[in-house]
Amino acid sequence: LAVPPPRRATQKKPPRRFQVRQIPMLVLLDDQGKTVHRDITPAVTHIVEDSDGDSFADQFPWLEKRHTNIKQMLGETFLKGDMSEVAINELEGKYIGILFSATWHWQCRRFTQMLEYLYEKLKGEGKQFEIIDMDYSSDMPWLALPQKAYEAKQQLGEAFRVENCPMLVIIDPEGSVVTTEGVEIVSKDMEGECFPWTPKPLYDLSTLEPEILGEMNDTVTCVCLCEGCDDATKEAVAEAMMPVAEEAFNAAKASGCEAGMLFFTATETSDVVYQLRMSCELGEPTGVPQLVILDIPDSGAYYVFDGENISTENVSAFIEDYDEERLERRELQDDEEEGEGDGQ
């Protein structure tokens, strides 16, 4: 089957929802529309056998491992630096950082030093946080998988497609993935002020929580800049955007895929907000909120809402117009290119 050519919105929403960055990409859904596997292309294009020798066809319906309970994949016991054991039930109620690292690599060693600082600080504050390292070391302050847990290490590596180290995955007390961007979070939130870094429907671009860093370059983003508005207007903007943001957030969560669109307000001036204004040629802040959609993956495309009334209905209509390709497409301005143009 195929989507008929006239259905523009239908053709545009799947790439946004499944964050298509390269082709071919084959996403597998169940009969309820929930994502079973984000991309089975590698398995289709290669002969795949599991540990029992089953072929790719025998493994149908190819459930993706990261959508299972990650806690169950960790095993029953873990080791402290002194080789004493800790049972999995002692980690009940805790957020867990799963660390993939290599002690011989300088980047891993540098990251481990930062992580140790954050770990000790959170533990000292009584936060429910633990780290499980894939490699045991006698001087580590946290836990590690037993050295003989080869199968568990392999399954976890496959589940998160670990290709580079270090990598830190955060899971919640129920075993669901909070974020796979733990390395960037630690580097941006050394004091742990945003712990436990759980995703939210609506963010403030002015503060730019660390769990969302890096995702803006890969995901379509809807931003309302209102840093020049009074407090009542800022509150009204957030209230108007929240229902739309929650609908997208809950739909992504229910389907088992990443958010297809991120939502932000920008209530205060910051370097990031200022850069966005300049790149989108929005001018200086005023008392009127400005709504834009950023599609950075599409060669830096952006779209500006033509209006001043930021209501829930208008935000939804703006996104629908974007999906239907009814908006004027513009491209983000590069400061360097502007400078070259000024000199000509």
PDB file of C-alpha atoms in Angstrom, residues 78-84 99 101 103 132-140 142-148 153:
ATOM      1  CA  PHE A  78      25.348  -6.005  40.967  1.00  0.00           C
ATOM      2  CA  LEU A  79      28.818  -5.447  42.345  1.00  0.00           C
ATOM      3  CA  LYS A  80      30.255  -2.657  44.467  1.00  0.00           C
ATOM      4  CA  GLY A  81      33.894  -1.697  44.179  1.00  0.00           C
ATOM      5  CA  ASP A  82      34.749  -3.980  47.115  1.00  0.00           C
ATOM      6  CA  MET A  83      33.108  -6.924  45.282  1.00  0.00           C
ATOM      7  CA  SER A  84      30.162  -7.075  47.679  1.00  0.00           C
ATOM      8  CA  LEU A  99      26.934   3.653  31.910  1.00  0.00           C
ATOM      9  CA  SER A 101      32.348   3.515  29.056  1.00  0.00           C
ATOM     10  CA  THR A 103      38.537   3.238  31.121  1.00  0.00           C
ATOM     11  CA  ILE A 132      25.258   0.745  36.994  1.00  0.00           C
ATOM     12  CA  ASP A 133      28.480   0.495  35.013  1.00  0.00           C
ATOM     13  CA  MET A 134      28.938  -2.099  32.285  1.00  0.00           C
ATOM     14  CA  ASP A 135      32.567  -2.539  33.384  1.00  0.00           C
ATOM     15  CA  TYR A 136      33.678  -3.299  36.917  1.00  0.00           C
ATOM     16  CA  SER A 137      36.470  -1.282  38.559  1.00  0.00           C
ATOM     17  CA  SER A 138      37.649  -1.566  42.159  1.00  0.00           C
ATOM     18  CA  ASP A 139      37.749   2.218  42.603  1.00  0.00           C
ATOM     19  CA  MET A 140      34.289   2.987  41.187  1.00  0.00           C
ATOM     20  CA  TRP A 142      28.782   3.094  42.092  1.00  0.00           C
ATOM     21  CA  LEU A 143      27.643  -0.366  41.010  1.00  0.00           C
ATOM     22  CA  ALA A 144      28.570  -2.553  38.050  1.00  0.00           C
ATOM     23  CA  LEU A 145      27.245  -5.584  36.273  1.00  0.00           C
ATOM     24  CA  PRO A 146      29.096  -8.786  37.233  1.00  0.00           C
ATOM     25  CA  GLN A 147      31.964  -9.511  34.882  1.00  0.00           C
ATOM     26  CA  LYS A 148      30.293 -12.765  33.824  1.00  0.00           C
ATOM     27  CA  LYS A 153      25.776  -6.443  28.482  1.00  0.00           C
TER      28      LYS A 153
END
